[in-house]
Short mmCIF file of C-alpha atoms and ligand atoms in Angstrom, two decimals:
data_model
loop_
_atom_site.label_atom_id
_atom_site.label_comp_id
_atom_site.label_asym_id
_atom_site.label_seq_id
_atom_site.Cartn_x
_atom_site.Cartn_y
_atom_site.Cartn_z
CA UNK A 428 98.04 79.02 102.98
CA UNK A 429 94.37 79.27 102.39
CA UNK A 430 92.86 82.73 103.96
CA UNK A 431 89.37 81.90 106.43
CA UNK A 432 86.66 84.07 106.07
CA UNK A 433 86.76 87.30 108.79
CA UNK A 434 84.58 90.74 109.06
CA UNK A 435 86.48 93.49 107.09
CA UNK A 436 85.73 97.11 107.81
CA UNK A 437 87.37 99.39 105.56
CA UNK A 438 87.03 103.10 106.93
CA UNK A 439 87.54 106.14 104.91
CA UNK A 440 86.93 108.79 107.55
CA UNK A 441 88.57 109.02 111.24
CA UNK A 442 85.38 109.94 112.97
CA UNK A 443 84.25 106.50 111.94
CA UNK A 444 86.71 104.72 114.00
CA UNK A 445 85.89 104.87 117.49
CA UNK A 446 82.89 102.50 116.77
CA UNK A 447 84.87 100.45 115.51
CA UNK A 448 87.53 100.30 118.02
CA UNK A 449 85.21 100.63 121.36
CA UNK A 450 83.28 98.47 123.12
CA UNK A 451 83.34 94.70 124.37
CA UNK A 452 81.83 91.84 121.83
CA UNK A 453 83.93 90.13 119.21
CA UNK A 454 88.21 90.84 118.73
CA UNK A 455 89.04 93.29 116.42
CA UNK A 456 92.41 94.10 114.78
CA UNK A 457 93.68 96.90 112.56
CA UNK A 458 95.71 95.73 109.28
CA UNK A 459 97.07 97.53 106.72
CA UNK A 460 97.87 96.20 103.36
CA UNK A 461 98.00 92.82 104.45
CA UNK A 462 101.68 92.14 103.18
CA UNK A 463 102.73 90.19 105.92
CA UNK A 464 103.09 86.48 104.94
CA UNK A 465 101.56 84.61 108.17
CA UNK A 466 98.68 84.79 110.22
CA UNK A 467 99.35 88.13 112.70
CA UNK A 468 96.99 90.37 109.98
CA UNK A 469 94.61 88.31 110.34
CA UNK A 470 91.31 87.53 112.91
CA UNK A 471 89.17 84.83 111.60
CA UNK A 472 86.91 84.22 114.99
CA UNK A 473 86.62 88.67 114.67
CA UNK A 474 86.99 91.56 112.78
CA UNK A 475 89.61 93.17 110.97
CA UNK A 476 89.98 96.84 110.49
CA UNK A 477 91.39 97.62 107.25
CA UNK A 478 93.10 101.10 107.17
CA UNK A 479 94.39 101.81 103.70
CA UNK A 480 91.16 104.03 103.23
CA UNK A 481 92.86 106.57 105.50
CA UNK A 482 96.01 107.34 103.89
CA UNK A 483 96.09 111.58 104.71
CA UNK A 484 98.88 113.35 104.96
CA UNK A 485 98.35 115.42 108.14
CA UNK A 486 101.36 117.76 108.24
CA UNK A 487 104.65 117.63 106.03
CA UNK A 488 107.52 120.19 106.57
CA UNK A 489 110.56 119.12 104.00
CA UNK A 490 112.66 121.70 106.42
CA UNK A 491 111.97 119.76 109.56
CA UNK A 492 112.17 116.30 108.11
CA UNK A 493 108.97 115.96 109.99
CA UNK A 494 105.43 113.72 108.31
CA UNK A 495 102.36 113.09 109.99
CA UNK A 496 100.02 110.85 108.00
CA UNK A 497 97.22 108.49 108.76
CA UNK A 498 98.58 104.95 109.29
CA UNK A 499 96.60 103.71 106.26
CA UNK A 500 99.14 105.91 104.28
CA UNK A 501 101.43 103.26 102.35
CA UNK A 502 105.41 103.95 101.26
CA UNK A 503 104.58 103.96 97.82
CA UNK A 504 102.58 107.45 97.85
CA UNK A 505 104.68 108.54 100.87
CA UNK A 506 108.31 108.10 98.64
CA UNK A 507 106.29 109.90 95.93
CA UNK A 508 105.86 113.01 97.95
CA UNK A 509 108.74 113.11 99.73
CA UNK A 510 111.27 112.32 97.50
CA UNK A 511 110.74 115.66 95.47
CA UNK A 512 112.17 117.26 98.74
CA UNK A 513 115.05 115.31 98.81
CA UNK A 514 113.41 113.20 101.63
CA UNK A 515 113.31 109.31 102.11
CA UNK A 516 111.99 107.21 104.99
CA UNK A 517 115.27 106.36 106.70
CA UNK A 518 113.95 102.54 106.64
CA UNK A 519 111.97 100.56 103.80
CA UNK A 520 111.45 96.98 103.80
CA UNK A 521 111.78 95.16 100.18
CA UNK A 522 108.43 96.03 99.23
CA UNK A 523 106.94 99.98 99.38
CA UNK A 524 103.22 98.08 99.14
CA UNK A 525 103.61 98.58 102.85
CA UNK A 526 101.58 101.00 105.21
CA UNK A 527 102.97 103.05 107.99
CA UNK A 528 100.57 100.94 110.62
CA UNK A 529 102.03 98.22 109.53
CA UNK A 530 105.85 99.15 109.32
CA UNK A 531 104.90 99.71 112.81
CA UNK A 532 102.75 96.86 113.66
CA UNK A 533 106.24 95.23 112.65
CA UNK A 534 108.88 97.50 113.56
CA UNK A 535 110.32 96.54 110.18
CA UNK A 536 113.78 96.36 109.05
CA UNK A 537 116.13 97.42 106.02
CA UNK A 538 119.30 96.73 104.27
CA UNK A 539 120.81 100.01 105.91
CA UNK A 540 120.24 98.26 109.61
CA UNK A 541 123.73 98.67 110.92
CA UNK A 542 122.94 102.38 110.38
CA UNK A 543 119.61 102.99 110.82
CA UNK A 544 118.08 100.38 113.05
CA UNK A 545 114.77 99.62 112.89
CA UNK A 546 111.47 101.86 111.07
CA UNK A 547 110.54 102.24 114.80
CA UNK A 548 113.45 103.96 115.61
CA UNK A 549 112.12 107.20 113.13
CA UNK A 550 108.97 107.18 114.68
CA UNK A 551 108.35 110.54 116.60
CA UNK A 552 104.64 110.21 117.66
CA UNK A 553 101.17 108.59 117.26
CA UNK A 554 98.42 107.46 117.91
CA UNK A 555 96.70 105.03 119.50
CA UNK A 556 93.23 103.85 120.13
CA UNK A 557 92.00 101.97 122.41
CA UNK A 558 88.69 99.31 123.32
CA UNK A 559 88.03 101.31 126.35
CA UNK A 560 87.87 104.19 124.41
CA UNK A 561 91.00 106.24 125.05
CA UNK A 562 93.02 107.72 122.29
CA UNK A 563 96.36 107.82 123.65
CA UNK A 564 99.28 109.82 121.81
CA UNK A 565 102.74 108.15 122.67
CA UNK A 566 105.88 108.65 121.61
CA UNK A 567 109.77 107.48 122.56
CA UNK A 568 109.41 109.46 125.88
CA UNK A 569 106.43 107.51 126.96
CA UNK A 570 107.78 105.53 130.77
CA UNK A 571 104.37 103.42 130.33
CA UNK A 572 105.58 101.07 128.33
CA UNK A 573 102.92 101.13 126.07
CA UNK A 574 104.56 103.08 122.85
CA UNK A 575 107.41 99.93 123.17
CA UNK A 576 104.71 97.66 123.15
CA UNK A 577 103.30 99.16 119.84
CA UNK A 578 106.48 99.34 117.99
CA UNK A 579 106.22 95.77 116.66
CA UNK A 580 103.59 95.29 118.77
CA UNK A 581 101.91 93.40 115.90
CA UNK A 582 98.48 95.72 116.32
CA UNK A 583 97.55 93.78 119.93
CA UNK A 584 97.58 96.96 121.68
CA UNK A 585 95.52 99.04 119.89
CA UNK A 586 94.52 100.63 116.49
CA UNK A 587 97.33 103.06 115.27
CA UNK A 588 95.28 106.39 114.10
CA UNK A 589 98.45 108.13 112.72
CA UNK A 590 101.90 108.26 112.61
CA UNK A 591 104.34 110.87 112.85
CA UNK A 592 108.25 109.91 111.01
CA UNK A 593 111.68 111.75 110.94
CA UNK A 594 112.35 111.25 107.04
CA UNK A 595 116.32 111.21 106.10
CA UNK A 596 117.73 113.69 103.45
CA UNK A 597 119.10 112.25 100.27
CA UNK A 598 120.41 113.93 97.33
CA UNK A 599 118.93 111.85 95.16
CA UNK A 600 117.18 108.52 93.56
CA UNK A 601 120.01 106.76 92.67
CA UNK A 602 122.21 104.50 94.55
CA UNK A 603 126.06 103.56 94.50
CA UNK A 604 125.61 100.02 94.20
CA UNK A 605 127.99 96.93 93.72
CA UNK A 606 127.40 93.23 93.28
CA UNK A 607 130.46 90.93 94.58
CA UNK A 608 130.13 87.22 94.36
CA UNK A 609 131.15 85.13 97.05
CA UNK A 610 131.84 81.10 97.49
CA UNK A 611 131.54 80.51 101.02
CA UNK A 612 130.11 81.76 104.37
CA UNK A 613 133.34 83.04 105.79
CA UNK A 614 133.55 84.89 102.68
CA UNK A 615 130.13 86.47 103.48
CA UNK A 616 131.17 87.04 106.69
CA UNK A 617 134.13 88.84 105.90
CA UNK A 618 132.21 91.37 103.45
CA UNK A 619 129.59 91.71 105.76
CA UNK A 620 131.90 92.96 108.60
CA UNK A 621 133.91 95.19 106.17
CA UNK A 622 131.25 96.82 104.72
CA UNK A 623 129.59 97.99 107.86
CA UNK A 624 131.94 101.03 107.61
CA UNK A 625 131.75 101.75 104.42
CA UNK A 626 128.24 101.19 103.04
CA UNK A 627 124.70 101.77 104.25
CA UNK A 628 122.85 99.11 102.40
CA UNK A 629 123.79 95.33 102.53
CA UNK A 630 121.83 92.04 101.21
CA UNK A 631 122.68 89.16 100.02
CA UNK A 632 121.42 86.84 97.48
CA UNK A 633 122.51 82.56 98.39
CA UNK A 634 122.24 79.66 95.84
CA UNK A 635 120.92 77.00 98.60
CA UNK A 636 120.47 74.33 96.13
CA UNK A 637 124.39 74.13 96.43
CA UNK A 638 125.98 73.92 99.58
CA UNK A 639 129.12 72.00 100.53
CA UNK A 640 130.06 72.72 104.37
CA UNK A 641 130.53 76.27 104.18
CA UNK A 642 131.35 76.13 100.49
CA UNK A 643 128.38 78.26 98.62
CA UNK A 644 127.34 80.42 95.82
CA UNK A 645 126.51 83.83 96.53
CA UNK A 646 126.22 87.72 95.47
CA UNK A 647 126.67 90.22 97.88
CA UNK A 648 125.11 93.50 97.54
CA UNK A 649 125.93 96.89 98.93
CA UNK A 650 125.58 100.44 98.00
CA UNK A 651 125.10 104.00 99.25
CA UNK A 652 123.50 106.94 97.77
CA UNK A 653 124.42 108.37 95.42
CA UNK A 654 125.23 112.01 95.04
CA UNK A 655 123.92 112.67 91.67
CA UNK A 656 120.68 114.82 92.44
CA UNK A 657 118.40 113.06 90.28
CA UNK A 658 114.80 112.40 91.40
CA UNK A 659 112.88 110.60 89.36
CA UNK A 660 110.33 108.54 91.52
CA UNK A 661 109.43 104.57 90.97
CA UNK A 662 107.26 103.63 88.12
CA UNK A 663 103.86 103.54 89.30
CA UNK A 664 102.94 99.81 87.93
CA UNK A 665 104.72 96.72 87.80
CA UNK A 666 106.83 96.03 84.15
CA UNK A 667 106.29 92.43 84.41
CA UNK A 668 103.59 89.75 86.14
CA UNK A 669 103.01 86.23 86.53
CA UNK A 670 99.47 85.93 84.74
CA UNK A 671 98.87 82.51 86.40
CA UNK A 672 99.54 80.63 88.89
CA UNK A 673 102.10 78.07 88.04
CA UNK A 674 101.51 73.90 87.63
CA UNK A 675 102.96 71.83 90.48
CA UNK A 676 105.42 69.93 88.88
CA UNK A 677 106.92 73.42 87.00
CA UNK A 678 108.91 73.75 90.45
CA UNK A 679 110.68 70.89 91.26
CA UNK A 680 114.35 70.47 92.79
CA UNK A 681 115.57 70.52 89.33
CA UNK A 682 113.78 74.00 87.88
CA UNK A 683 115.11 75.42 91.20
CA UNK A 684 118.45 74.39 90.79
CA UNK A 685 119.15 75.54 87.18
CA UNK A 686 116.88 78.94 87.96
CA UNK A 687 119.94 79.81 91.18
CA UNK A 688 122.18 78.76 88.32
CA UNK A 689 121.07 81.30 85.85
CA UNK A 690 120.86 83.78 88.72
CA UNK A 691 124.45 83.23 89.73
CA UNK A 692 125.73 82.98 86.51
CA UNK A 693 123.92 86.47 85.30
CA UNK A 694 124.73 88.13 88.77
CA UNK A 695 128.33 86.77 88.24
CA UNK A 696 128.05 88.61 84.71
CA UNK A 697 126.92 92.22 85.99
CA UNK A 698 129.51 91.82 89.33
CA UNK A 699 131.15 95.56 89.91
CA UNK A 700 129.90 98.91 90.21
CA UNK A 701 127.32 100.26 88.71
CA UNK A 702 124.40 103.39 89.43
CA UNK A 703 121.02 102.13 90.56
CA UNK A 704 117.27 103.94 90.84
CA UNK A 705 116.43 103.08 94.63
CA UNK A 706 113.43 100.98 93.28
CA UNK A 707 115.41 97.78 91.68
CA UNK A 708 117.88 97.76 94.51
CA UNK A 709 115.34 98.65 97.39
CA UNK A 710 112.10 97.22 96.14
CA UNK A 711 113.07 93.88 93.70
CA UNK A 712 109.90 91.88 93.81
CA UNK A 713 107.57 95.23 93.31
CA UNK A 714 108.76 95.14 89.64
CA UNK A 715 107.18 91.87 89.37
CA UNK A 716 103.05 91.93 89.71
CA UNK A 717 101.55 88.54 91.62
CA UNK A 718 105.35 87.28 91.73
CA UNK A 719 103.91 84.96 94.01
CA UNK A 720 101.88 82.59 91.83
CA UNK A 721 105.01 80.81 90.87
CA UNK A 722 104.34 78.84 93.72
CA UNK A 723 101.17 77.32 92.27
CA UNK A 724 97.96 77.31 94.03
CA UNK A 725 98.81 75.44 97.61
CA UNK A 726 100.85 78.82 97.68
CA UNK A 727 104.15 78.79 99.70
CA UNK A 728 105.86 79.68 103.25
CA UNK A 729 107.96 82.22 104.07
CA UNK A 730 110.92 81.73 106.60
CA UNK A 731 112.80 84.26 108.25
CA UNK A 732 115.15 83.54 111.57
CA UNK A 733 117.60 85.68 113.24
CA UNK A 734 120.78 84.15 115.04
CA UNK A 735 123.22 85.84 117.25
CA UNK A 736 126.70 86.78 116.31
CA UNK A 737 128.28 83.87 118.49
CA UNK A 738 126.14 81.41 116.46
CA UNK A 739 125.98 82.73 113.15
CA UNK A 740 128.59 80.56 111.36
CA UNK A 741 127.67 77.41 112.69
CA UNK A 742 124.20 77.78 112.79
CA UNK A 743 123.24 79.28 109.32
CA UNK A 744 125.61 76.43 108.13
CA UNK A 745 123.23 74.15 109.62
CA UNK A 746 120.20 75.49 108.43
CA UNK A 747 121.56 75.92 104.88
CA UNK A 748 122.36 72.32 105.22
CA UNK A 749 119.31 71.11 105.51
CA UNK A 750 117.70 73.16 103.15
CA UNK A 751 119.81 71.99 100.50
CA UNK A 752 119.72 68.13 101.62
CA UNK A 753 115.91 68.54 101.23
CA UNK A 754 115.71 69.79 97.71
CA UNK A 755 113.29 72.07 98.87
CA UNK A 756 114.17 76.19 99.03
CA UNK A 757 113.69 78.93 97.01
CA UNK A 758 114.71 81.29 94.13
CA UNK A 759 114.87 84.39 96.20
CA UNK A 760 116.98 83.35 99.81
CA UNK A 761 118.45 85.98 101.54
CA UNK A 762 121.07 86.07 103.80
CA UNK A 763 122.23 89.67 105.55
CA UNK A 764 123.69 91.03 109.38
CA UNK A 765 121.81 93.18 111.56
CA UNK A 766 123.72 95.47 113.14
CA UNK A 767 124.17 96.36 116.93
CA UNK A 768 121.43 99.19 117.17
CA UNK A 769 118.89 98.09 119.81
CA UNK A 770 115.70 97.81 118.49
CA UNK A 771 112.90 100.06 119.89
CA UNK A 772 109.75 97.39 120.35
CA UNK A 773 109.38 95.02 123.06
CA UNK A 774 108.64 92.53 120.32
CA UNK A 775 110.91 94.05 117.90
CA UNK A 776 112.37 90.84 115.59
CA UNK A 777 115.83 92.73 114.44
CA UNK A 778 118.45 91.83 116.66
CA UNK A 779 122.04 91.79 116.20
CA UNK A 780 123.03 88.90 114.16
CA UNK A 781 122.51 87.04 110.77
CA UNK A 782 119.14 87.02 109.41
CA UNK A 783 118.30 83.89 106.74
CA UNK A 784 114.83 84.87 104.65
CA UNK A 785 113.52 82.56 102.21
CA UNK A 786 110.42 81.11 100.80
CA UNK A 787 109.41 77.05 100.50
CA UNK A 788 106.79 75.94 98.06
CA UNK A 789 103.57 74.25 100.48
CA UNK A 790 103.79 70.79 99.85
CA UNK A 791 101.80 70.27 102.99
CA UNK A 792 103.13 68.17 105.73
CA UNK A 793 106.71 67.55 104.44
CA UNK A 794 107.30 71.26 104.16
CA UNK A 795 106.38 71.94 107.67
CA UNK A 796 107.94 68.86 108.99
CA UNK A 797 111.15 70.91 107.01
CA UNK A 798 110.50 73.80 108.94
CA UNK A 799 110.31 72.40 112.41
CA UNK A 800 114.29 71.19 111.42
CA UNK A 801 114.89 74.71 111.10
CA UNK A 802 112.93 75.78 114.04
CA UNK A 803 115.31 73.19 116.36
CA UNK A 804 118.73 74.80 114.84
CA UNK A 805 117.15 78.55 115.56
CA UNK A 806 116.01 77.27 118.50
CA UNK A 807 119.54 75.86 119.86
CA UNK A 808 121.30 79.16 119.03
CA UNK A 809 118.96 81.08 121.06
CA UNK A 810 117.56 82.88 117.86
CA UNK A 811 114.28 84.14 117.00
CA UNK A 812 111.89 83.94 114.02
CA UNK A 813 109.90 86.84 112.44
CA UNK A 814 106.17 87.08 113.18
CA UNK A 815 105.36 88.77 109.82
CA UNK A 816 106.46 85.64 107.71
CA UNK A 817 105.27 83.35 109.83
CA UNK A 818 101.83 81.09 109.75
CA UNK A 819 102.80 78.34 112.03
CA UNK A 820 104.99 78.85 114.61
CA UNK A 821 104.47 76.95 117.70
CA UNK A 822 103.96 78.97 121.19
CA UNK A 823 107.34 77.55 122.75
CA UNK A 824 109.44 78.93 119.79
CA UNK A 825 107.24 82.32 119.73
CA UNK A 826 108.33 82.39 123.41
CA UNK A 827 111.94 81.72 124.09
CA UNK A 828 112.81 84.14 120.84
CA UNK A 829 111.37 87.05 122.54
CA UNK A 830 112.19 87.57 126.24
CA UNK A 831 110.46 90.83 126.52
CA UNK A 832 106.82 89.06 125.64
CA UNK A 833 106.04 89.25 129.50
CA UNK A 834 106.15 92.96 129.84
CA UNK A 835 104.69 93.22 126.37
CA UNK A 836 101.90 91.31 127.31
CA UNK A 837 100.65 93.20 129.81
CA UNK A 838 99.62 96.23 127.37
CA UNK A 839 97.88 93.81 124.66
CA UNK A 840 94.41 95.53 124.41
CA UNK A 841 91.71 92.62 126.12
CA UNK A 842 89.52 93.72 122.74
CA UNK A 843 92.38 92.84 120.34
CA UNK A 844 93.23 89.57 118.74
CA UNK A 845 94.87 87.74 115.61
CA UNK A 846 94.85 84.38 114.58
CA UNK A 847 98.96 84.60 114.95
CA UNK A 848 98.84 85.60 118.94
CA UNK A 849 95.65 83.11 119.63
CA UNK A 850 98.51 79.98 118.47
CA UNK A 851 101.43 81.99 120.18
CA UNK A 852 100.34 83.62 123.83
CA UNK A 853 101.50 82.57 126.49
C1 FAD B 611 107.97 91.28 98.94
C2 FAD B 611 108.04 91.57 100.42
C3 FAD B 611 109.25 91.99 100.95
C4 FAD B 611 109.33 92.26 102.33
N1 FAD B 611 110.53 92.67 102.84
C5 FAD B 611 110.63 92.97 104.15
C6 FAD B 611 111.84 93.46 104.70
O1 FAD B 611 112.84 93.62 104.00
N2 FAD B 611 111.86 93.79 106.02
C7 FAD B 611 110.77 93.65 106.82
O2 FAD B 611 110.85 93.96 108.01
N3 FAD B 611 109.61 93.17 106.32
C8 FAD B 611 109.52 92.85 105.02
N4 FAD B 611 108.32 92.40 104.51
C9 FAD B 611 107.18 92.27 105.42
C10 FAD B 611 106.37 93.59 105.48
O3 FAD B 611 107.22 94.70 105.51
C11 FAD B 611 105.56 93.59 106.76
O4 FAD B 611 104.78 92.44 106.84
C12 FAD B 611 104.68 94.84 106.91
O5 FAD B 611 104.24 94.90 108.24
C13 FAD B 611 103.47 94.79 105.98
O6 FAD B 611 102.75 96.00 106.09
P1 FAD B 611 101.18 96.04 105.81
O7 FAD B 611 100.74 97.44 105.69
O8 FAD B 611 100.85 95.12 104.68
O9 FAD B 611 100.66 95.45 107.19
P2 FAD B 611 99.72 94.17 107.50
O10 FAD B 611 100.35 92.94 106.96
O11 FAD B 611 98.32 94.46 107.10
O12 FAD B 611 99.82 94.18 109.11
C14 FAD B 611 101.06 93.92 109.72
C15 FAD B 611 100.91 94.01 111.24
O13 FAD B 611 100.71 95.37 111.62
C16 FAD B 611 99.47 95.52 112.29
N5 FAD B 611 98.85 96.76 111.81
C17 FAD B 611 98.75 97.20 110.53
N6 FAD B 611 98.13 98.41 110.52
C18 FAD B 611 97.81 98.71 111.79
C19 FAD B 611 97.16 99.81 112.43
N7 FAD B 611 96.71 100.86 111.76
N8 FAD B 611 97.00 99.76 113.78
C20 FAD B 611 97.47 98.73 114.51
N9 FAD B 611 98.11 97.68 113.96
C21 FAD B 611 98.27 97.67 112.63
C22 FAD B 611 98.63 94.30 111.92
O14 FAD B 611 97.70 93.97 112.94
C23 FAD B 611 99.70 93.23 111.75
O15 FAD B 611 100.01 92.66 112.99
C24 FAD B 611 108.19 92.11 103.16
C25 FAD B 611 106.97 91.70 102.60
C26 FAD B 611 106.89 91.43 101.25
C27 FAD B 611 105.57 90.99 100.67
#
């Protein structure tokens, strides 16, 4: 998707906010490292507010499991001081290149779900600024509504100043971790369910070039930490990159196929036990710089739905299905279960369920004509798609996937706008 043209102000001090955030004029919108895949970072007809220039840490006690840091601050530095302490954010997404604003702005989600909910769920305090001018500091015992709004409340109610987190303890960097390969959905479904008691961390990697039915290729993942008290932190750059972007014709249905062939085949391979850093199993795709120019220059879409438990057989059968009957799809697909924990935002996108992420190359119309097959099966099983991977949703599927939108969007700031919620409001 090609990025418009939009006002960027990139702060470095907090007394140069409120200018920023007051007043009437054009929309404004606070981002953070712009890692989400759609259009909700962004504010073409305004201004964006870019906070990674205010990444302080305003108060850290290791004995309380307690941070306070500027919402600019991003995973990657935060894991680096914590982790010395034996501390951990109790959720991280698959990337650290993440700020705390925006694993707000997105109340985002983990493998460890079924334990651990949603990031929202560790968030103590913060803060909030308003257009009228108010700086309002909110936290779970707020009855306004207003911190529920913000937790995934994809930054339409406000900028977030800072952030305050309960971190976890760990005792160490490494995780338990095994790989099991698995040749049909029920089969997935049956690990899934047993390893809800027994492991904190599940993902799973799907072939969907190759599905029969229910009949697929598959490697689940699951691990816990470990208790060797190691603590080495992540490398700070990337081993490997993608210097360009690649031709169109290198990814075809034929490259993909024989690339989730390789993959299953390798996984297959290293199947069983084995001790993990938390940066491989957590973070993947970090350890691979501009991993996205594989898709060539028309760039690519991501997809992510949730379906509840009553549908989830049928319905990711159906959406694998037609994934695989279009030859379209993607290296990395994803398939995992959220647990039962209910999620703290109004627009929270974790619900309990099965959750299918993947990405699709942009071959213009025939992709999206693709996705709006998906859309129809989500759709039907009264599922929900994720605003942060999403560029094109239409308003009717925005709104029956999130019930709560009313009461949500009566807190949306009258200064603040995105591209995303300008296609999506009701
Ligand atoms: C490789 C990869 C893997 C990922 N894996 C996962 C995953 O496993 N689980 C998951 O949930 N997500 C995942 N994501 C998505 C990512 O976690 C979210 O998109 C996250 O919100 C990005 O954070 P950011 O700092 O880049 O925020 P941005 O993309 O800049 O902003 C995200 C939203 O938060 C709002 N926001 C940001 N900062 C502020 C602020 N200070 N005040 C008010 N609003 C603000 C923005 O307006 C926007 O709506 C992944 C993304 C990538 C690229």
């Amino acid at each position: 998707m090609t990025r418009p043209s939009q006002n960027v102000a990139s702060p470095h001090f907090a007394d140069e906010l409120p200018s920023l955030v007051a007043g009437a004029g054009d929309t404004r919108l606070g981002v953070g490292l712009m890692r989400s895949y759609g259009d909700s970072n962004l504010n073409p007809d305004g201004s964006v507010i870019r906070m990674t220039g205010l990444d302080r840490i305003h108060h850290f006690d290791p004995a309380s499991h307690v941070l306070r840091a500027d919402a600019g601050l991003s995973l990657d530095s935060l894991i680096r001081t914590v982790l010395p302490h034996g501390l951990f954010p109790a959720v991280v997404p698959g990337t650290r290149f993440v700020t705390l604003g925006g694993a707000v702005g997105n109340d985002i989600h983990g493998k460890n779900h079924h334990r651990f909910g949603t990031f929202g769920n560790h968030v103590r305090r913060l803060s909030l600024m308003r257009s009228d001018g108010r700086r309002i500091e909110l936290g779970p015992d707020d009855e306004s509504g207003l911190f529920a709004a913000t937790i995934g409340g994809l930054g339409l109610t406000g900028l977030i100043e800072w952030v305050e987190i309960a971190l976890r303890a760990i005792p160490g960097a490494m995780i338990d971790a095994e790989t099991i390969p698995f040749e049909s959905l029920e089969e997935f479904f049956a690990l899934a369910d047993e390893s809800i008691t027994t492991h904190e961390h599940t993902v799973s990697w799907i072939d969907c070039t190759r599905i029969d039915g229910t009949k697929m290729r598959g490697l689940f993942m699951r691990g816990n930490c470990s208790a060797d008290p190691d603590r080495p932190p992540h490398a700070a750059r990337p081993r490997l990159g993608m210097p360009l972007e690649l031709p169109r014709f290198a990814l075809n249905p034929l490259t993909l196929s024989l690339f989730n062939e390789a993959y299953y085949r390798f996984g297959r391979l290293r199947a069983g036990r084995s001790k993990v850093h938390y940066a491989p199993f957590f973070f993947p795709l970090d350890g691979i710089m501009h991993w996205n120019r594989l898709y060539g220059r028309d760039g690519m879409f991501q997809y992510q739905c949730v379906v509840p438990p009553g549908a989830s057989l049928d319905a990711t059968a159906e959406l694998l299905k037609i994934i695989a009957a279009s030859g379209e799809g993607s290296f990395l697909a994803v398939l995992k279960t959220f647990g039962s924990n209910a999620s703290p935002g109004l627009l929270s996108f974790p619900r309990e369920g099965t959750t299918l992420a993947l990405d699709f190359r942009n071959r213009g119309p025939q992709t999206l004509e693709l996705l709006a097959r998906l859309d129809a099966v989500v759709f039907e099983a009264d599922g929900r798609l994720y605003p942060a991977k999403d560029g094109r949703m239409s308003a009717r599927m925005f709104q029956s996937g999130y019930p709560r939108l009313e009461a949500f969007t009566a807190h949306v700031d009258p200064h603040f706008s995105s591209a995303f919620w300008r296609r999506v409001a009701p």
